[in-house]
Coordinates of C-alpha atoms and ligand atoms in Angstrom, one line a residue:
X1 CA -32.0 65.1 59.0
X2 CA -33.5 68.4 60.2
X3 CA -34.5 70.5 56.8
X4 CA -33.8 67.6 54.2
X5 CA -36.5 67.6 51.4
X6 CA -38.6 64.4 51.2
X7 CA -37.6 62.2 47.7
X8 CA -39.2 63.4 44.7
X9 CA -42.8 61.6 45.2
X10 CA -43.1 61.1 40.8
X11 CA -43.1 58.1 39.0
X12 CA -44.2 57.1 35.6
X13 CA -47.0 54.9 36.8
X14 CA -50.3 56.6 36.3
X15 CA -51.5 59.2 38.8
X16 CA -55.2 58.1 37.9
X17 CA -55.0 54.5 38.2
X18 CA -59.1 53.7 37.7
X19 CA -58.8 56.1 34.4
X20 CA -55.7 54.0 33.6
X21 CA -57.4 50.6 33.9
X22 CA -60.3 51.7 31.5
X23 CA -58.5 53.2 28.6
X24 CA -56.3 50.0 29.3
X25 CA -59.7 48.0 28.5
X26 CA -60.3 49.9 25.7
X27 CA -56.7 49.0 23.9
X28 CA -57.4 45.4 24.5
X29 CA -61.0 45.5 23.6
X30 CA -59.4 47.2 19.9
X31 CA -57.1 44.6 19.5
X32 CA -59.2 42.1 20.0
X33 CA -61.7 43.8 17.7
X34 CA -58.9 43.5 15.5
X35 CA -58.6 40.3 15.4
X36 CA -61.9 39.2 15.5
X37 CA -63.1 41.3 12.5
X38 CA -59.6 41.0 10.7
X39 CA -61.6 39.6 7.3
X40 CA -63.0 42.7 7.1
X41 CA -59.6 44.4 6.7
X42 CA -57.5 44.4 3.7
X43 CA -55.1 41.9 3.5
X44 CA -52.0 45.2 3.2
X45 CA -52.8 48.9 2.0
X46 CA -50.1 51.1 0.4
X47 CA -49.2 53.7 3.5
X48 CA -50.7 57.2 2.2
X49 CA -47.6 59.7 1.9
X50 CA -49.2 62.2 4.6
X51 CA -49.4 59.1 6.9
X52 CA -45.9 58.3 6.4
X53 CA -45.0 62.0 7.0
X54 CA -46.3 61.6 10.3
X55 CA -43.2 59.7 10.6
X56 CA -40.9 62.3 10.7
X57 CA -42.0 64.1 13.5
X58 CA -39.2 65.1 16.1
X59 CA -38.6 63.7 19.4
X60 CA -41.4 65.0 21.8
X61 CA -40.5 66.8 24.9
X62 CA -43.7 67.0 26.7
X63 CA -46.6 64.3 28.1
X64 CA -49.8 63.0 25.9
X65 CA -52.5 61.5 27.2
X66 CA -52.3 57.7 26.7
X67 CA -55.6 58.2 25.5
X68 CA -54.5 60.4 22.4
X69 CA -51.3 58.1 21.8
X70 CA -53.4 55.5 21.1
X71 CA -55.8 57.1 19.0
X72 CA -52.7 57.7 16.7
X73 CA -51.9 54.2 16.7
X74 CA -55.2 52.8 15.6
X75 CA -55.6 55.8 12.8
X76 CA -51.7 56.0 11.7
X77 CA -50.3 52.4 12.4
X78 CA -53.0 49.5 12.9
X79 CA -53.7 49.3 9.3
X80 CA -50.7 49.7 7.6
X81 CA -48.9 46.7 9.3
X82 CA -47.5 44.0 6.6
X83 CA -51.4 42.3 7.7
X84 CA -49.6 38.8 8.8
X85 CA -52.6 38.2 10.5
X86 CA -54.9 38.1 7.9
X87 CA -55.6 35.1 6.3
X88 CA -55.5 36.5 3.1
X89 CA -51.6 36.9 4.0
X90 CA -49.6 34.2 2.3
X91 CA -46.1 36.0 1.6
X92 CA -42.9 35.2 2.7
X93 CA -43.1 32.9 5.4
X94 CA -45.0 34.4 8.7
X95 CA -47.0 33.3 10.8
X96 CA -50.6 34.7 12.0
X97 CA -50.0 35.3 15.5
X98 CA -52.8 34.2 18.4
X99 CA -55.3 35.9 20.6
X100 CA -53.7 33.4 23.6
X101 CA -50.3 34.3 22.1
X102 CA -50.9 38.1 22.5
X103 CA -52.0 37.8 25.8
X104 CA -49.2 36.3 27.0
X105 CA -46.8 39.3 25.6
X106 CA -48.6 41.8 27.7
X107 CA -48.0 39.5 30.7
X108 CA -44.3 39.4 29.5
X109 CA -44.0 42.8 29.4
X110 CA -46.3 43.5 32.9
X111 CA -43.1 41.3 34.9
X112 CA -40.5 43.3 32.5
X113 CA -38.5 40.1 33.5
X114 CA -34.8 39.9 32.1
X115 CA -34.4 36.1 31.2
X116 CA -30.3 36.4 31.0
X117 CA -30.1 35.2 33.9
X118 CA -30.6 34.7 37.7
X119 CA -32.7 32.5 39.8
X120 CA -36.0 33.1 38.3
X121 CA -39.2 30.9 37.2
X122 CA -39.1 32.6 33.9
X123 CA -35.5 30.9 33.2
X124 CA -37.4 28.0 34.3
X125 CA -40.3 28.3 31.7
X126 CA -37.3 28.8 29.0
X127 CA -36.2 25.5 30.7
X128 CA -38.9 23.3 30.2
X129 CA -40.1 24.8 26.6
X130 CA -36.2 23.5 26.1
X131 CA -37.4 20.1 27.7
X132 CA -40.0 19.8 25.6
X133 CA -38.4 20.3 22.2
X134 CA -35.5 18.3 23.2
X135 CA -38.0 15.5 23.7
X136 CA -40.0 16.1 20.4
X137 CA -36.8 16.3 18.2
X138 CA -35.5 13.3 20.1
X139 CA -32.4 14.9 21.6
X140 CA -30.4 13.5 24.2
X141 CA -31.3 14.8 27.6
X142 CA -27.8 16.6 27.7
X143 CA -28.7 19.0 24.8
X144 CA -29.5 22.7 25.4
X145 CA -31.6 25.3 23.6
X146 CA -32.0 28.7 23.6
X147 CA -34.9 31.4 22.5
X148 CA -33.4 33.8 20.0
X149 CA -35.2 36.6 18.0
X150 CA -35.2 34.3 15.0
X151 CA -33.6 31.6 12.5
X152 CA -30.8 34.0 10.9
X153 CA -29.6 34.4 15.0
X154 CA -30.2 30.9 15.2
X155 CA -28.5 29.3 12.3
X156 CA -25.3 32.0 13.1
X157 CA -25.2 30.3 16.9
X158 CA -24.8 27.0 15.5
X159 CA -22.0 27.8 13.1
X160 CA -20.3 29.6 16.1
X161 CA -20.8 26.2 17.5
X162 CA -19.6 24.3 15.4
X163 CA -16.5 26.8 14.8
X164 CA -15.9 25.5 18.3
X165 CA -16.3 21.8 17.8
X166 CA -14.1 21.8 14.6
X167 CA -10.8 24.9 16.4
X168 CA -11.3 23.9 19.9
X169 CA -12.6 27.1 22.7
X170 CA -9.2 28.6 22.1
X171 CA -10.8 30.0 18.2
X172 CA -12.5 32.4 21.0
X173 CA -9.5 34.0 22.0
X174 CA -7.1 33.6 19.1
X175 CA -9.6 33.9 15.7
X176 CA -10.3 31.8 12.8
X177 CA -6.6 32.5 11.2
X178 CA -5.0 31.3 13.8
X179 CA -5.0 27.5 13.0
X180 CA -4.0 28.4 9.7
X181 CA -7.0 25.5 8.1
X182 CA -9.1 26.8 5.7
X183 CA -12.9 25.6 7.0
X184 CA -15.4 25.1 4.2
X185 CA -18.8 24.5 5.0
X186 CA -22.1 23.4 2.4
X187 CA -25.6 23.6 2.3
X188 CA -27.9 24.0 -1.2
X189 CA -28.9 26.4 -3.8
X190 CA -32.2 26.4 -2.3
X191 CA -31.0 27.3 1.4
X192 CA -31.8 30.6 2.8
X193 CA -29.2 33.6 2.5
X194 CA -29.1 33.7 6.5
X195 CA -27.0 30.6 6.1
X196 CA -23.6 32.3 4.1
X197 CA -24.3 35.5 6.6
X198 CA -23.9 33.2 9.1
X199 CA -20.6 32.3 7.7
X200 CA -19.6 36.1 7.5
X201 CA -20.5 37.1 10.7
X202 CA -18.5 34.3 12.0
X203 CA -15.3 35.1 10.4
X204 CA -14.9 32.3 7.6
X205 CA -16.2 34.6 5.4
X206 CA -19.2 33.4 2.9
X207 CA -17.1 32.0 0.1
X208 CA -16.2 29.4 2.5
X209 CA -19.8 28.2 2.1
X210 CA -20.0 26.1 -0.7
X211 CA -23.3 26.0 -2.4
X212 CA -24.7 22.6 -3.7
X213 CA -27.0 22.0 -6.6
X214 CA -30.5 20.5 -6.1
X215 CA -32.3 17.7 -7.5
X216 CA -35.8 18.2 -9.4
X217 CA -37.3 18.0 -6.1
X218 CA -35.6 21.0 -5.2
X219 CA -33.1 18.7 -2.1
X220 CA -30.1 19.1 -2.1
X221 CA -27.9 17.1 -4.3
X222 CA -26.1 14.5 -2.0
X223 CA -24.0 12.6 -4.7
X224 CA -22.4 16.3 -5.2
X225 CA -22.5 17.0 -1.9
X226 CA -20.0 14.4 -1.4
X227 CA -17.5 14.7 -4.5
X228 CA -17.4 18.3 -3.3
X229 CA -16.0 17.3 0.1
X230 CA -14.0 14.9 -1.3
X231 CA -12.6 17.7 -3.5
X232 CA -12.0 20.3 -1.2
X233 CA -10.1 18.1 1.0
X234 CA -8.2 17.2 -1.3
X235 CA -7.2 21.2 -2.0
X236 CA -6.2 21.2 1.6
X237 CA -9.8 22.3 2.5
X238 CA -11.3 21.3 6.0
X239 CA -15.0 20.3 5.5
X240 CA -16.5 20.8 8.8
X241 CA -20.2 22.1 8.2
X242 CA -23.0 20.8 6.7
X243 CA -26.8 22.5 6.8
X244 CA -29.8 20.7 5.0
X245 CA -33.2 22.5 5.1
X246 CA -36.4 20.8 6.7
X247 CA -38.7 23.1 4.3
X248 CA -36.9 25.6 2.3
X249 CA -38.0 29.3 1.8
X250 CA -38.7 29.4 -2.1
X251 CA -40.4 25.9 -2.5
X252 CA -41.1 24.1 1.3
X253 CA -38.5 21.2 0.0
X254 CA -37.3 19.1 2.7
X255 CA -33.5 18.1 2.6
X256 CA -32.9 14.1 2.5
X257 CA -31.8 14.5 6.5
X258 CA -31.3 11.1 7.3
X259 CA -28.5 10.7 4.1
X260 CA -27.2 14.3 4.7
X261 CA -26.6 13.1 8.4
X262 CA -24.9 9.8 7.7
X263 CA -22.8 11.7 5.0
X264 CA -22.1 14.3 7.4
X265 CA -21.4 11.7 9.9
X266 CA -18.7 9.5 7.7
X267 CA -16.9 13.0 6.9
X268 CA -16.6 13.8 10.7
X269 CA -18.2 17.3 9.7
X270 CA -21.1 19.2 11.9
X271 CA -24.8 18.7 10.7
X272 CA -27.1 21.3 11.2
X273 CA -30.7 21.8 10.1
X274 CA -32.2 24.8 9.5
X275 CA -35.6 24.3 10.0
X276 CA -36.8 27.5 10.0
X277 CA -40.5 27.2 9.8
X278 CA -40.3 23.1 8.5
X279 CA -39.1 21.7 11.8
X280 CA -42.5 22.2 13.6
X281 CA -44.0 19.8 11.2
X282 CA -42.4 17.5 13.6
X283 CA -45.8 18.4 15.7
X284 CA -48.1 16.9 12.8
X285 CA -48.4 13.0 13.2
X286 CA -48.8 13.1 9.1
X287 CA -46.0 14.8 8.2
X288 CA -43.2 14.6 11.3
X289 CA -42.1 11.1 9.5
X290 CA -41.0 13.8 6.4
X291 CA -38.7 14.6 9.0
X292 CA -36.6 11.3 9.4
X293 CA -32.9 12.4 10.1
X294 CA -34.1 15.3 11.9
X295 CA -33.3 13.8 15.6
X296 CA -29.6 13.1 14.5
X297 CA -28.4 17.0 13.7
X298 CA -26.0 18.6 15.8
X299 CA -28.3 21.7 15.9
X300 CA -31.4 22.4 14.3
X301 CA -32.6 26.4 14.4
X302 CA -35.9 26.8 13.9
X303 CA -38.8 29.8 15.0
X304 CA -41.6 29.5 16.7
X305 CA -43.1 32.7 15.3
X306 CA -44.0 30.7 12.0
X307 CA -45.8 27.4 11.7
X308 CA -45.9 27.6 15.8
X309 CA -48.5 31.0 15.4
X310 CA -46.3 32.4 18.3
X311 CA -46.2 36.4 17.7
X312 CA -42.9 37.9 16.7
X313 CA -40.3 37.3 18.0
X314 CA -39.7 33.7 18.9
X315 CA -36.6 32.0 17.0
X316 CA -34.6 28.8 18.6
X317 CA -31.5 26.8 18.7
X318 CA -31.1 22.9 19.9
X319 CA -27.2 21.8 20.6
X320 CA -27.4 18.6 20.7
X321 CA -23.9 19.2 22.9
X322 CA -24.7 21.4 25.6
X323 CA -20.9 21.4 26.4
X324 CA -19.8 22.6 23.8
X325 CA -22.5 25.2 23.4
X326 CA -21.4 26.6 27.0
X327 CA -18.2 27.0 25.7
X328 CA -18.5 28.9 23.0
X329 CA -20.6 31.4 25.0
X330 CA -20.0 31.8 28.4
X331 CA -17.8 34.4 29.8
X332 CA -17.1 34.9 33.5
X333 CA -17.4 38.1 34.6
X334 CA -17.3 39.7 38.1
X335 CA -20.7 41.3 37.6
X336 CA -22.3 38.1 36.9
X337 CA -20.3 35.7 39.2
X338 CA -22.5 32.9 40.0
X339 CA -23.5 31.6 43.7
X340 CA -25.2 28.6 45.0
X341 CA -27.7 30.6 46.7
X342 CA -29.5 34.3 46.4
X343 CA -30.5 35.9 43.1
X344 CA -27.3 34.6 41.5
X345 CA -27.9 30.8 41.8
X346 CA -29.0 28.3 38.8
X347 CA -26.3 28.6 36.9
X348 CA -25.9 27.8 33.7
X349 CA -28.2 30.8 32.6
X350 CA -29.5 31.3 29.4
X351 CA -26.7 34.0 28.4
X352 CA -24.5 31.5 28.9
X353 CA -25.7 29.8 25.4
X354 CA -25.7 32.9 23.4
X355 CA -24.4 36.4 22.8
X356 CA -27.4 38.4 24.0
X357 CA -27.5 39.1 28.0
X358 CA -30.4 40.8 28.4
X359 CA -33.2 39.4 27.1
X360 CA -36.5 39.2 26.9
X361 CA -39.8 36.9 28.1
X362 CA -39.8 35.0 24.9
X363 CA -40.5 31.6 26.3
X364 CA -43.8 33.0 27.9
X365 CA -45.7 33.1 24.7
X366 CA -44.6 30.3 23.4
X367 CA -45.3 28.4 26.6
X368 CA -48.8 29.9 26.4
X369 CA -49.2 28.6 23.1
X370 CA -48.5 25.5 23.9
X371 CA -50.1 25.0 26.8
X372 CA -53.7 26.5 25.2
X373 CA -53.2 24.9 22.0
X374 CA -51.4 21.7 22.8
X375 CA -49.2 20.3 20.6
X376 CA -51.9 18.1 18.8
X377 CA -53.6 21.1 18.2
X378 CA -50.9 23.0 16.3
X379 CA -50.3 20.1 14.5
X380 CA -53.3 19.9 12.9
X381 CA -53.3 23.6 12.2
X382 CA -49.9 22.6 10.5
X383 CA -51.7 19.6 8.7
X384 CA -54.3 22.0 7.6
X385 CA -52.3 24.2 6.1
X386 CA -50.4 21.7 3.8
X387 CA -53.8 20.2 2.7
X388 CA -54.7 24.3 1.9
X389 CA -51.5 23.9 -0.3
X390 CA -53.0 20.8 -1.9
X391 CA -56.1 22.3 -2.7
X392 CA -54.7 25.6 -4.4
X393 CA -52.4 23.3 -6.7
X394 CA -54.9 21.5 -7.4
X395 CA -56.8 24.7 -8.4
X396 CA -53.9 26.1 -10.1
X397 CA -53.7 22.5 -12.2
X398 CA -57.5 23.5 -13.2
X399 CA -57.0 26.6 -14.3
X400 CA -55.4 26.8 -17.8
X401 CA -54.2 30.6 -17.7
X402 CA -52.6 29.2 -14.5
X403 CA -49.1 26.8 -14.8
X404 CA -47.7 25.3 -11.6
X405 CA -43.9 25.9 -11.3
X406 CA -42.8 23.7 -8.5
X407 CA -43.8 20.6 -6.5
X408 CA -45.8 20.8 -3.9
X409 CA -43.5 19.8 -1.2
X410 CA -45.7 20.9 2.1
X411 CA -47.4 24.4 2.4
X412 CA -45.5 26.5 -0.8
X413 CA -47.2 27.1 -3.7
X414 CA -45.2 28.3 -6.5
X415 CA -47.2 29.1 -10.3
X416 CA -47.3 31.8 -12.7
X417 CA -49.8 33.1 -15.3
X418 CA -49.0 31.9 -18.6
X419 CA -48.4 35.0 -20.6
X420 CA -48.0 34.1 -24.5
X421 CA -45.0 37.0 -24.2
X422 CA -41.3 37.0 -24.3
X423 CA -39.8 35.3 -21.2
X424 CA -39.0 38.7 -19.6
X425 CA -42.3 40.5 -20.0
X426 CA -44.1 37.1 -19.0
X427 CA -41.9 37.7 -15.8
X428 CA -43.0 41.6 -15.4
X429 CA -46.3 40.3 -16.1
X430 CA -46.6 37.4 -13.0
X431 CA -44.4 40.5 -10.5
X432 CA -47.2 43.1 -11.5
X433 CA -49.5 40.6 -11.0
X434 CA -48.8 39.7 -7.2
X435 CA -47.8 43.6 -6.4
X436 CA -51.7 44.0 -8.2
X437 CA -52.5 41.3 -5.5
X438 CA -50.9 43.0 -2.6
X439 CA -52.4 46.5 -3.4
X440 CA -56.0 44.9 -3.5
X441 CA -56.1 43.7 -0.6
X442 CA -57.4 41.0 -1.3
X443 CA -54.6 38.4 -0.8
X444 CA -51.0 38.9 0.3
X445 CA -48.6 36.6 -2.1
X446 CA -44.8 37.1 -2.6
X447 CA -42.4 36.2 -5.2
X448 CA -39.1 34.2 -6.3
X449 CA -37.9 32.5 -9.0
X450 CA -38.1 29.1 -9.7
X451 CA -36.2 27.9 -12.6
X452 CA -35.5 30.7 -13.9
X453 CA -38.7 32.1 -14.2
X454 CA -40.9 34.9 -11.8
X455 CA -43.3 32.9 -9.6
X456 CA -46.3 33.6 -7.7
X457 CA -45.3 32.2 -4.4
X458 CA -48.3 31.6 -1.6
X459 CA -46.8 29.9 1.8
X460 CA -49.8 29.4 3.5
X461 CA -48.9 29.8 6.8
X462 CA -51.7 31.5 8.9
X463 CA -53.9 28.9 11.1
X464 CA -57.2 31.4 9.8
X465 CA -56.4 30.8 5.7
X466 CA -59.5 29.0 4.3
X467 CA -60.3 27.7 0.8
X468 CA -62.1 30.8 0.3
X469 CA -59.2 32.9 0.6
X470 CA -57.0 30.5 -1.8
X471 CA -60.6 30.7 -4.2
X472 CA -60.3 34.7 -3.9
X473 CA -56.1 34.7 -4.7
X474 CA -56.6 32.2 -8.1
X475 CA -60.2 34.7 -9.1
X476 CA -58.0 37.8 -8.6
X477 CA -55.0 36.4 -9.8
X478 CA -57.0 35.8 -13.2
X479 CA -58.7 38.4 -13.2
X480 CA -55.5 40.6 -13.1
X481 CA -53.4 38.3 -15.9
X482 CA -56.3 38.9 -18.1
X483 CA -55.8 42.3 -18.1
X484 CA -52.5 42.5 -18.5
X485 CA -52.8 40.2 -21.8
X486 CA -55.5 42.6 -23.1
X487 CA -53.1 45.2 -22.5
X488 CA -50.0 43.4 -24.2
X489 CA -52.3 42.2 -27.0
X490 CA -53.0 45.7 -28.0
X491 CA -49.6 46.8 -27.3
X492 CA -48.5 44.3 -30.2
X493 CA -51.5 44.6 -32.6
Ligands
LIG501 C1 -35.5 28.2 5.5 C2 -35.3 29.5 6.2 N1 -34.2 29.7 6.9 C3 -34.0 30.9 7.6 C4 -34.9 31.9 7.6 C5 -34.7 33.2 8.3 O1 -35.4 33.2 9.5 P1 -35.7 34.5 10.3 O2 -36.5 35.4 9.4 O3 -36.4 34.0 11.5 O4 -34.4 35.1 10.7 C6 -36.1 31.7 6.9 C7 -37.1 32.8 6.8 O5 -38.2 32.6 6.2 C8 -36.3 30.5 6.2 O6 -37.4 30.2 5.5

């Protein structure tokens, strides 16, 4: 083709390549810098108004040197992250990430791999990170599993699920009205809000989840668990889901899972466990037998991101029916049409188990952390962090300014300062206390209520949380509550 002008020669891969490669040392060298020295950080800072300003900036047209990019990031965003990593970090429930695990996300994103699909060894990693929790929860061989960003996508898959086992694949097509049976499903007071969204987003709406009272160990109430069921069927109700908790979000209470799935089992109704962050206990030879009941669930959702000290994101679902699980996802297409051989072999593919098609490496970094930690190792990590809990109750018990507002079930702390004030400025008293926490950097607590009362909650979570760090939150945390009782003292006198 006389006179044609050659393709356009520009790419997005750098036109310097040795430059490239050093500033791309220099980012890792920082983040491992990061890492290394995190102690040295505070815990969280408040983001300064002109750095969140920054924010705002529009859409930029032109190039920047990587260089300057970066520059930004360690100035503007490195140190106003939520500071998970730290071990001073004990809100919520997240875990602390790994150097091993951070590694393995850059790999991830060097193969840009798409794990919906295809005949690829990155499906295959998925499929043997599968295998191996199949084999620790004790599921039979013909259950599937599937990486999903976390426990809210996971716990909505397994009502899906379950939807499916109780309507039949047709509920796909025709909707939940279309039986015309009113589906109820239970878990407890103390079960995470993920679980009634679940219900929403699957159509039964969440009034259809029926909430349970718990006993003074914070489990769910079986005997009332059971009269409910009885009840509703009797209104013309269709019981058909039942989710404990293997370590619930205020407290770290684990559900009585062997009687929840026996109940479950005698009223022909799904049992599911969310075991958000508890399940992975299951890798800790002292506490895995806390988990007795665990191996008979129908699905269990759990995240590696937590206890597992995989980096964000890394949720899961186990069906113990891989059937049924296919069913309620897959979708032929002509775009996707499967063939024994080429690129579209190996099917079932991992889009086949849930909604999202293209998806991510996730399996890599948690394969990485299992392979360079092995599970022993986590486990004791996990171990170690409960035996952390141990010690800060028994602090807390030492301390009389300090009351302890809930057992000590695995790695949750809950306690408060005893204020001598009215019960609602004792409660603004413990929430300024912990946001006092948070903006000293020194430790990272959250709060929730327990009882009916504002408690200080530390989930120690982070493999790099010491005894120092728990000494530092209950010096702090007095430190702070006497202040505020000078303050109301002279407020009063
Ligand atoms: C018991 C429980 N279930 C569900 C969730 C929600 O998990 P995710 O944040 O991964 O969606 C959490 C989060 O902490 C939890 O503790």
């Amino acid at each position: 083709m006389v006179g044609a002008s050659p393709p356009d020669q520009h790419t997005l891969d750098p036109a310097d390549w040795p430059a490239f490669r050093a500033q791309a040392h220099r980012m890792l060298d920082d983040m491992l810098d990061y890492t290394e020295h995190i102690r040295r950080r505070p815990v969280w800072q408040p983001i300064p108004r002109e750095v969140r300003t920054k924010f705002q900036s529009p859409l930029p047209q032109g190039p920047a040197d990587l260089a300057t990019v970066h520059a930004t990031f360690l100035r503007d965003i490195l140190p106003y992250s939520v500071g998970n990593a730290h071990p001073g970090f004990m809100g919520w429930v997240h875990g602390g990430g790994t150097p091993a695990g951070m590694l393995a996300e850059m790999l991830a994103a060097g193969l840009n791999a798409n794990v919906g699909g295809r005949d690829q060894i990155p499906v295959e990693v998925e499929r043997q990170v599968v295998r191996w929790m199949r084999d620790l929860f004790r599921f039979p061989q013909t259950a599937s599993g599937l990486f999903v960003t976390g426990t809210s996508m996971a716990n909505f898959i397994a009502v899906l699920v379950a939807r499916t086992a109780a309507e039949g694949a047709q509920v796909r097509r025709q909707g939940v009205a279309s039986s015309g049976r009113r589906l109820v499903a239970y878990t407890s007071f103390a079960a995470h809000g993920c679980i009634a969204q679940a219900m929403d987003l699957a159509g039964f709406g969440s009034n259809a989840l029926r909430i349970i009272p718990v006993n003074e160990r914070h489990q769910m109430d079986l005997s009332v668990l059971e009269e409910r069921i009885v009840a509703d069927r009797h209104d013309g109700f269709t019981p058909f889901f039942v989710a404990a908790t293997a370590g619930t979000v205020d407290t770290g209470a684990i559900d009585d899972l062997a009687g929840a799935a026996a109940l479950a089992k005698r009223h022909r109704m799904w049992f599911h466990v969310d075991g958000a962050y508890g399940a992975l206990a299951m890798l800790a030879p002292d506490l895995a037998p806390r988990l007795h009941g665990i191996e008979q669930a129908d699905s269990l959702a759990f995240d590696f991101n937590k206890w597992g000290q995989v980096p964000y994101d890394a949720g899961f679902v186990l069906v113990r029916d891989g059937a049924l699980h296919y069913q309620t996802f897959a979708s032929p297409a002509a775009y996707l049409r499967r063939e024994t051989r080429g690129m579209a072999a190996g099917s079932p593919w991992p889009c086949d188990f849930g909604p999202d098609l293209s998806r991510g490496f996730r399996a890599l970094k948690t394969w990485f952390t299992l392979q360079t930690y092995g599970a022993a190792g986590l486990g004791a990590t996990i171990s170690k962090t409960c035996a952390l809990a141990h010690y800060l109750k028994q602090r807390v018990e030492g301390e009389p300014e300090l009351e302890l507002l809930a057992p000590v079930s695995l790695n949750i702390v809950c306690f408060r300062y005893r204020a001598d004030l009215s019960h609602e400025m004792a409660d603004e008293v413990n929430r300024e206390i912990a946001a006092d926490l948070q903006e000293s950097g020194i430790a990272a607590p959250s709060t929730t209520i327990v009882n009916g009362r504002v408690a200080i909650r530390a989930a120690i979570v982070n493999h790099r949380t010491t005894a120092d760090d728990l000494d530092r939150l209950i010096e702090a945390t007095l430190a702070f509550g006497a202040s505020y009782a000078k303050t109301c003292a002279r407020a009063y006198a």
